[in-house]
Short mmCIF file of C-alpha atoms in Angstrom, two decimals:
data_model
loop_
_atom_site.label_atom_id
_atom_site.label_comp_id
_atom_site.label_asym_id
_atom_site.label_seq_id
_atom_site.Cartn_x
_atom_site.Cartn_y
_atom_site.Cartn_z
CA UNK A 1 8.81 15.36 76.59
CA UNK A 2 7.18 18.92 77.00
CA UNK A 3 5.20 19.89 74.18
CA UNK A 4 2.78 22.84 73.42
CA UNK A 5 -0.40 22.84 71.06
CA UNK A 6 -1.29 26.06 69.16
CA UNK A 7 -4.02 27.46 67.56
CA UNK A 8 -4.00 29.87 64.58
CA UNK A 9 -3.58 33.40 65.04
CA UNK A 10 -6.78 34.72 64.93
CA UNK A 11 -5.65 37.87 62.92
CA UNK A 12 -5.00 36.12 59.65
CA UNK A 13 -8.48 35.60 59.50
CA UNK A 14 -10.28 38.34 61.01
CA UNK A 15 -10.48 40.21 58.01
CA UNK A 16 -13.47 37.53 56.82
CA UNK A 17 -15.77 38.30 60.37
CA UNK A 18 -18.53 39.38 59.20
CA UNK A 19 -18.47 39.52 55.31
CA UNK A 20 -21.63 38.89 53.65
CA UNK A 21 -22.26 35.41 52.72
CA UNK A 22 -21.89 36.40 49.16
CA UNK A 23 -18.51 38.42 49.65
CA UNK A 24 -17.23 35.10 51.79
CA UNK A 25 -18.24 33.01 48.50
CA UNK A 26 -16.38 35.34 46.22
CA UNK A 27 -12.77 34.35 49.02
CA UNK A 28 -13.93 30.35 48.45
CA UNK A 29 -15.03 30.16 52.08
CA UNK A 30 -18.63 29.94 53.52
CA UNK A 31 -20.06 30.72 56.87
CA UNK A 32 -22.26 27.56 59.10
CA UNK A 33 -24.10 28.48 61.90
CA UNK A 34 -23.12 25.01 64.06
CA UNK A 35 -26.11 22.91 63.95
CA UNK A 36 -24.26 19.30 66.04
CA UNK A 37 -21.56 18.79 68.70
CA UNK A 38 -19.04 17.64 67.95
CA UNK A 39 -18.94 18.23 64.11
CA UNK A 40 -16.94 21.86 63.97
CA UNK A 41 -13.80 21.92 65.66
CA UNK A 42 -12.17 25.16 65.81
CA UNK A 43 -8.37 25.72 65.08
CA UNK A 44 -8.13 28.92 66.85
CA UNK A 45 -9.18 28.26 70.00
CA UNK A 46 -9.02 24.31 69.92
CA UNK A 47 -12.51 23.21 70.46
CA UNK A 48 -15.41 22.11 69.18
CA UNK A 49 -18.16 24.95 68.41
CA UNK A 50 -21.22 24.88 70.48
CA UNK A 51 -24.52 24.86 68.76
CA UNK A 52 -26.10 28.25 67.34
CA UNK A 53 -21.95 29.48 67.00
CA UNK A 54 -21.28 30.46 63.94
CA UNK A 55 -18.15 28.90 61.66
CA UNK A 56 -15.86 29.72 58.52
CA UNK A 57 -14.94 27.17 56.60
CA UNK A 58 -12.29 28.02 54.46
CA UNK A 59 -9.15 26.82 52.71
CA UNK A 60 -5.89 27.21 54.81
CA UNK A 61 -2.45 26.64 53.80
CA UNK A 62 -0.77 24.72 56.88
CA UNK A 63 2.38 23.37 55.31
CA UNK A 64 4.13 26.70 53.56
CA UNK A 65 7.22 24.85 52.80
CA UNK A 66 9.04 24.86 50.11
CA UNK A 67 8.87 20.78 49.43
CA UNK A 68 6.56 18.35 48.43
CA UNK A 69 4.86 18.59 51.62
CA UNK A 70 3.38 22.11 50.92
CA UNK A 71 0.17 21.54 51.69
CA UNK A 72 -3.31 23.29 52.47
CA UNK A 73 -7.07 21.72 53.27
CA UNK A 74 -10.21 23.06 54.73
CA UNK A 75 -10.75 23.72 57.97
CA UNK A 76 -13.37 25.73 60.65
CA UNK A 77 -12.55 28.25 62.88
CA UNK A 78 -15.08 30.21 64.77
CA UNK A 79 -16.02 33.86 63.08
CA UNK A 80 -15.10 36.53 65.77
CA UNK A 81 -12.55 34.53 67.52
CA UNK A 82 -9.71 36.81 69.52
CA UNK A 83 -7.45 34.90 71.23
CA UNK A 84 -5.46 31.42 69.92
CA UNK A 85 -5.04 28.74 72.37
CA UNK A 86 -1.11 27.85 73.34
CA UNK A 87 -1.78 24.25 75.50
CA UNK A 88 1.28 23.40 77.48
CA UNK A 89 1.27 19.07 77.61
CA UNK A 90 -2.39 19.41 77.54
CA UNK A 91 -4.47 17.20 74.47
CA UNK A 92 -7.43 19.21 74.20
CA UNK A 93 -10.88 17.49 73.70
CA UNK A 94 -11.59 18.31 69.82
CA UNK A 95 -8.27 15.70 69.70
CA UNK A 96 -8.98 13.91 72.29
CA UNK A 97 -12.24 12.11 70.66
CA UNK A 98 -11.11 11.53 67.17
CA UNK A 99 -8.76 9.82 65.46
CA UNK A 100 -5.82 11.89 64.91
CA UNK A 101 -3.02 11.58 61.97
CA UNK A 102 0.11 12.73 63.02
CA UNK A 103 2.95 13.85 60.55
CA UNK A 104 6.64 14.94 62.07
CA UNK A 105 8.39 17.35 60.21
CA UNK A 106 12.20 18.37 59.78
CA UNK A 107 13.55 21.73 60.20
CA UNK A 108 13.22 22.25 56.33
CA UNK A 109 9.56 21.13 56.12
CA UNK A 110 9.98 17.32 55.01
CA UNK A 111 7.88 14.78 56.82
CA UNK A 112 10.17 12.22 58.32
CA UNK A 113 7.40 10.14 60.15
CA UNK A 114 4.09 9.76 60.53
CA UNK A 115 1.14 7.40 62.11
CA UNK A 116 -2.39 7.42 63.57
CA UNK A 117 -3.19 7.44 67.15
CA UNK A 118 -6.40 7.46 68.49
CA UNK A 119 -6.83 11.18 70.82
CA UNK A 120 -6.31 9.52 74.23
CA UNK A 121 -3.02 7.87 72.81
CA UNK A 122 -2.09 11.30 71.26
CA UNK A 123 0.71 12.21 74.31
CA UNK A 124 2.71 9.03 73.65
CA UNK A 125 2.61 9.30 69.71
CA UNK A 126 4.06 12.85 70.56
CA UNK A 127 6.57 12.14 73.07
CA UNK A 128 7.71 9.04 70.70
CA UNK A 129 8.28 11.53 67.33
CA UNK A 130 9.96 13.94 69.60
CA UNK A 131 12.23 11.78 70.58
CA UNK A 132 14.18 12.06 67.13
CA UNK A 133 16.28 14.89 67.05
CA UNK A 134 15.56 15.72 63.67
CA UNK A 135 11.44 16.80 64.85
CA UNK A 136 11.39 20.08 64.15
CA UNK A 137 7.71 20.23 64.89
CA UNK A 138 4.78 18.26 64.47
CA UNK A 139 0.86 18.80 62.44
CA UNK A 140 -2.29 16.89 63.71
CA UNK A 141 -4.58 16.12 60.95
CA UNK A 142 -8.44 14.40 61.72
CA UNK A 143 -7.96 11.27 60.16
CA UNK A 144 -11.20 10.96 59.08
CA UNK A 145 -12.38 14.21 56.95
CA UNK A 146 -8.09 14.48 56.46
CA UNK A 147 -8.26 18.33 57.34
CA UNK A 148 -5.41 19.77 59.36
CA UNK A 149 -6.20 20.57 63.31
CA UNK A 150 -3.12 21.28 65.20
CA UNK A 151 0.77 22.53 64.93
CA UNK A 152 2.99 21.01 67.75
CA UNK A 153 6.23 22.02 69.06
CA UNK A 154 8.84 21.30 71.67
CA UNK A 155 8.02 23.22 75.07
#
């Protein structure tokens, strides 16, 4: 089963690059200049930030549906990022070494499955929730911390 991992559009957020601390505090986000690796994985361009980057954290609302799913969480993406990644059956290393939750969705935005997989297990768990007609498209959260990290969709 073909599948594709996107980043965010970068353009949603580029409107925070380079606030002032303060101003970011007055949006509820904050800026972190990466200090380990791994520790601040990206969701625009799918990695994790090399040391002496610089990050956002900020609240994000990944699930816009309508249901009881509607959901939103923190997450990091790299301040001055241009370009989202778009991986064609490709798990990308800030999934690869964690943990991942993965939550299948329905055309209207209700989860209809879900289960952990460890990174390097990630392309079955896919392939296995795709397999159900009724996948409209899939989210990747980091088990761990809970935050959201990936949308996937049918290629």
């Amino acid at each position: 089963m073909a599948f594709r991992i996107q980043g965010l559009d970068p353009s949603q957020f580029s409107h925070l690059f380079g606030l002032s601390d303060t101003a970011l505090t007055r949006l509820g986000a904050q800026r972190h200049v990466v200090d380990g690796k791994p520790g601040f994985p990206d969701r625009i361009e799918m990695r994790d930030l090399d040391i002496g980057e610089t990050a956002i954290l900020l609240n994000f609302e990944h699930q816009p549906a309508d249901t009881p799913y509607r959901s939103r969480h923190a997450i990091y993406i790299r301040e001055g990022a241009e370009h989202a990644s778009d991986l064609l059956d490709t798990i990308p290393d800030v999934l690869r070494i964690r943990t991942i939750s993965l939550r299948a969705f329905d055309a209207s935005g209700a989860m209809i499955d879900a289960d952990l997989a460890e990174g390097t297990e990630l392309a079955a768990l896919i392939a296995r929730f795709f397999a159900n007609r009724e996948t409209a498209y899939l989210h990747a959260h980091y088990a761990k911390p809970g935050c959201y990290a990936a949308r996937i969709v049918r290629s």
